[in-house]
Amino acid sequence: MSSAPEIQALAEAPGYHARRTLPLRVEAMRQLRRRRTLLMGGVLAALPFILIIAFAIGGTPGGGDGGGGGSRINLMDVATESAANFAATCLFVSAGFLLVVPVALFCGDTVASEASWSSLRYLLAAPVPRSRLLWSKLVVALGFSLAAMVLLPLVALGAGAAAYGWGPLKLPTGGALASSDTVPRLALVVAFVFVSQLVTAGLAFWLSTRTDAPLGAVGGAVGLTIVGNVLDAVTALGDWREFLPAHWQFAWADALQPDLEWGGMAKGAAVSVTYALILFALAFRGFSRKDIVS
């Protein structure tokens, strides 16, 4: 690693601008070409087709058993009514865990992977300022996380339209949303799911700055997210559960009601953003003082 005087000399070189180091385009292309990115995209794109095959083999979905946390909403009962219903069902079955994985993967593999490859100190010696490196990696990681969440309903809408036709979104409680309202409502659902997953992103990103093992950062974020879900199931905690991000993870169901309700989603978003900002701040603060040896 270059010495401090050498880095200072580079920083003062003509034409050097800290903001031009590690451009977002370069970082995005590096992440896009990685095998784990392509694999995760393939898994999310394949899920709708797997569900279509499962429905074709098993018959009409649902059955009224109400399992799997369907006390609030059970979209499985109306999954094959239209493409919009099918897309909403794909989000319903994946929001609790499957969509956690790409967020933890993209955000937890950012800094830790560079450290595991022993390339982190060379990036900083370029010289790329530490804050610039973290911002570039965080923005790209969040961008890929959002892309993963958008990919799933988009593929589901296309596959669902081919399999079940286009029509209004029928609600399991009765009634329906007009076809013209379904896409905006589904977009709102995706936006809320993304915001609710910012806590996982913050956990993974913070852990990524603390360890040289990408798997540790990713696994730690997923594990802590699961712990949050378990704690939310402990009804003895009472109102304390409202401070858990997991408590609001299905508040997006309010967006699929005839009369749009914002209360639950607003509270859930506030809790998630608060935790995420604290975790991101801890990541930047800790990394700025860390002795980089990898």
XYZ file of C-alpha atoms in Angstrom:
294
model
C 0.000 0.000 0.000
C 1.314 3.429 -0.876
C 2.593 5.640 1.901
C 0.666 8.695 3.071
C 2.926 11.203 1.231
C 2.541 9.277 -2.030
C -1.236 9.204 -1.665
C -1.281 12.923 -0.861
C 0.804 13.614 -3.964
C -1.597 11.654 -6.132
C -4.565 13.458 -4.618
C -2.991 16.795 -5.532
C -2.096 15.712 -9.083
C -3.532 17.791 -11.943
C -6.909 16.520 -13.110
C -7.536 14.421 -10.030
C -11.048 14.622 -8.568
C -12.169 12.361 -5.756
C -15.708 12.229 -7.162
C -14.439 10.736 -10.404
C -12.817 7.754 -8.715
C -14.608 4.404 -8.844
C -17.489 5.593 -11.085
C -20.882 4.012 -10.475
C -20.902 2.693 -14.042
C -17.656 0.811 -13.510
C -18.761 -0.651 -10.190
C -22.163 -1.631 -11.633
C -20.587 -3.459 -14.566
C -18.221 -5.304 -12.227
C -21.134 -6.492 -10.114
C -23.327 -7.328 -13.117
C -20.708 -9.677 -14.558
C -20.335 -11.619 -11.333
C -21.698 -15.160 -11.299
C -23.719 -14.690 -8.123
C -25.585 -11.753 -9.715
C -26.575 -13.807 -12.741
C -27.512 -16.760 -10.548
C -29.737 -14.671 -8.299
C -31.430 -13.077 -11.293
C -32.062 -16.524 -12.758
C -33.617 -17.791 -9.518
C -35.980 -14.824 -9.231
C -36.952 -15.030 -12.907
C -37.627 -18.768 -12.601
C -39.868 -18.526 -9.521
C -43.059 -17.460 -11.392
C -42.712 -20.355 -13.836
C -42.145 -22.783 -10.964
C -45.359 -21.572 -9.330
C -47.297 -21.869 -12.586
C -46.123 -25.472 -12.944
C -46.997 -26.158 -9.299
C -50.512 -24.755 -9.769
C -50.947 -26.773 -12.963
C -49.922 -29.983 -11.205
C -51.654 -29.382 -7.900
C -54.870 -27.837 -9.139
C -56.594 -24.741 -7.775
C -54.405 -23.038 -5.158
C -55.647 -22.094 -1.743
C -57.912 -24.413 0.099
C -58.686 -22.098 2.975
C -56.179 -23.511 5.454
C -54.882 -20.010 6.180
C -51.379 -21.266 6.917
C -48.064 -19.550 6.465
C -48.977 -16.257 8.114
C -52.152 -15.772 6.097
C -54.057 -14.197 9.003
C -53.838 -10.831 7.318
C -54.151 -11.789 3.719
C -54.151 -15.040 1.782
C -53.484 -14.247 -1.846
C -52.938 -17.918 -2.638
C -56.711 -18.391 -2.798
C -56.953 -16.048 -5.802
C -53.496 -16.539 -7.314
C -54.730 -17.756 -10.701
C -57.514 -15.223 -11.209
C -55.386 -12.850 -13.300
C -51.833 -11.788 -14.060
C -52.058 -9.118 -11.356
C -53.178 -11.683 -8.800
C -50.337 -13.963 -9.782
C -47.752 -11.162 -9.485
C -49.088 -10.185 -6.060
C -48.917 -13.827 -4.961
C -45.283 -14.105 -6.086
C -44.451 -11.076 -3.955
C -46.438 -12.526 -1.048
C -44.587 -15.837 -0.980
C -41.138 -14.276 -1.477
C -41.194 -11.062 0.562
C -40.692 -12.814 3.889
C -37.431 -14.564 3.029
C -36.526 -15.007 -0.639
C -36.184 -11.280 -1.317
C -34.065 -10.942 1.811
C -31.342 -13.054 0.211
C -30.445 -10.789 -2.763
C -30.437 -7.721 -0.514
C -28.094 -9.411 1.970
C -25.989 -10.788 -0.870
C -25.540 -7.556 -2.802
C -24.957 -5.385 0.281
C -22.966 -7.889 2.337
C -20.613 -8.830 -0.478
C -19.532 -5.256 -1.189
C -16.518 -4.396 0.934
C -15.895 -7.853 2.386
C -15.345 -9.377 -1.054
C -12.689 -6.789 -1.880
C -10.971 -7.574 1.413
C -11.119 -11.325 0.770
C -9.525 -10.786 -2.644
C -6.832 -8.564 -1.056
C -7.785 -5.788 -3.466
C -9.289 -3.348 -0.972
C -6.026 -1.654 -0.035
C -5.137 -1.203 -3.712
C -8.468 0.508 -4.385
C -7.805 2.905 -1.508
C -4.283 3.527 -2.786
C -5.580 4.537 -6.248
C -6.354 6.828 -4.343
C -10.112 6.261 -3.875
C -11.337 8.077 -0.747
C -12.915 5.715 1.741
C -16.223 7.547 1.773
C -16.312 7.527 -2.047
C -15.614 3.792 -2.130
C -18.408 3.072 0.344
C -20.899 5.358 -1.389
C -20.215 3.806 -4.786
C -20.566 0.283 -3.492
C -23.657 1.062 -1.401
C -25.511 2.822 -4.225
C -24.773 0.001 -6.662
C -25.737 -2.649 -4.093
C -29.046 -0.926 -3.363
C -29.637 -0.518 -7.096
C -29.172 -4.232 -7.705
C -31.390 -5.033 -4.722
C -34.161 -2.871 -6.146
C -33.677 -4.437 -9.579
C -34.135 -7.892 -8.031
C -37.412 -6.804 -6.453
C -38.664 -5.289 -9.706
C -37.601 -8.300 -11.777
C -39.808 -10.748 -9.883
C -43.197 -8.999 -10.385
C -42.332 -8.028 -13.960
C -41.659 -11.636 -14.933
C -44.713 -12.714 -12.931
C -46.938 -10.245 -14.774
C -45.731 -11.496 -18.143
C -45.960 -15.170 -17.239
C -49.266 -14.642 -15.474
C -50.763 -12.832 -18.461
C -49.833 -15.757 -20.690
C -51.125 -18.366 -18.249
C -54.165 -16.703 -16.678
C -54.937 -13.644 -18.790
C -55.084 -9.970 -17.912
C -57.797 -8.665 -15.654
C -58.625 -6.891 -12.406
C -56.885 -7.872 -9.190
C -59.454 -9.873 -7.220
C -59.164 -9.605 -3.455
C -59.426 -12.642 -1.173
C -61.825 -10.675 1.042
C -64.127 -9.901 -1.879
C -64.200 -7.116 -4.436
C -61.508 -6.223 -6.920
C -59.144 -3.509 -8.041
C -59.672 -2.175 -11.541
C -57.113 -3.215 -14.136
C -55.938 0.389 -14.443
C -55.116 0.478 -10.710
C -53.266 -2.825 -10.427
C -49.885 -1.797 -11.826
C -49.609 1.383 -9.699
C -50.638 -0.578 -6.597
C -48.116 -3.335 -7.333
C -45.448 -0.671 -7.848
C -46.338 0.718 -4.414
C -46.008 -2.777 -2.950
C -42.538 -3.187 -4.481
C -41.504 0.233 -3.174
C -42.590 -0.643 0.356
C -40.902 -4.056 0.243
C -37.695 -2.337 -0.838
C -37.893 0.196 1.994
C -38.658 -2.544 4.517
C -35.565 -4.439 3.356
C -33.294 -1.451 4.009
C -32.720 -2.837 7.498
C -31.276 -6.042 6.043
C -29.234 -3.911 3.637
C -27.898 -1.855 6.524
C -27.014 -4.936 8.556
C -25.251 -6.600 5.631
C -23.374 -3.437 4.652
C -22.225 -2.738 8.211
C -21.061 -6.336 8.663
C -19.289 -6.139 5.305
C -17.123 -3.318 6.644
C -16.340 -5.301 9.789
C -15.228 -8.622 8.318
C -13.090 -9.978 5.495
C -15.474 -12.911 4.972
C -18.341 -12.118 2.556
C -20.263 -15.206 3.643
C -20.099 -14.012 7.233
C -21.605 -10.638 6.338
C -24.333 -12.140 4.165
C -25.144 -14.947 6.588
C -25.081 -12.611 9.561
C -27.568 -10.234 7.957
C -29.919 -13.065 6.978
C -29.595 -14.619 10.428
C -30.370 -11.381 12.258
C -33.345 -10.806 9.962
C -34.659 -14.249 10.868
C -34.167 -13.453 14.562
C -36.305 -10.344 14.052
C -39.061 -12.460 12.506
C -38.906 -14.879 15.449
C -39.131 -12.053 17.978
C -42.122 -10.606 16.162
C -43.889 -13.938 16.645
C -43.481 -13.618 20.440
C -46.831 -12.051 21.266
C -45.760 -11.611 24.912
C -43.671 -8.646 23.755
C -46.891 -6.760 23.117
C -46.471 -3.254 21.738
C -42.677 -3.611 21.762
C -43.035 -5.607 18.546
C -43.953 -2.383 16.749
C -40.296 -1.361 17.049
C -39.275 -4.446 15.072
C -39.016 -3.990 11.275
C -40.345 -7.535 10.832
C -43.623 -6.513 12.457
C -44.459 -4.366 9.426
C -43.103 -6.519 6.608
C -46.593 -7.380 5.302
C -48.083 -3.918 5.813
C -48.045 -3.647 2.014
C -51.261 -5.685 2.057
C -53.002 -2.370 2.779
C -52.039 -1.265 -0.737
C -54.170 -4.062 -2.194
C -57.388 -2.915 -0.550
C -60.157 -1.027 -2.392
C -59.436 1.993 -0.186
C -55.701 2.556 0.036
C -54.502 2.747 3.642
C -51.181 4.364 4.491
C -50.980 3.981 8.280
C -49.195 0.631 8.532
C -46.880 1.309 5.611
C -45.922 4.738 6.970
C -45.035 3.283 10.381
C -43.141 0.392 8.842
C -41.195 2.678 6.528
C -40.283 4.997 9.406
C -38.974 2.100 11.533
C -36.991 0.590 8.657
C -35.433 3.854 7.509
C -34.444 4.753 11.080
C -32.640 1.457 11.649
C -31.049 1.594 8.197
C -29.663 5.114 8.648
C -28.112 4.129 11.989
C -26.493 1.037 10.475
C -25.206 2.904 7.409
C -23.755 5.602 9.689
C -22.019 2.943 11.780
C -20.574 1.398 8.617
C -19.129 4.707 7.369
C -17.826 5.693 10.798
C -16.190 2.341 11.475
C -14.649 2.023 8.016
C -13.181 5.524 8.145
C -11.147 4.484 11.206
C -10.361 0.913 10.208
C -6.813 -0.202 9.572
C -6.938 -1.750 6.088
C -4.537 -4.661 5.729
C -6.349 -6.749 3.061
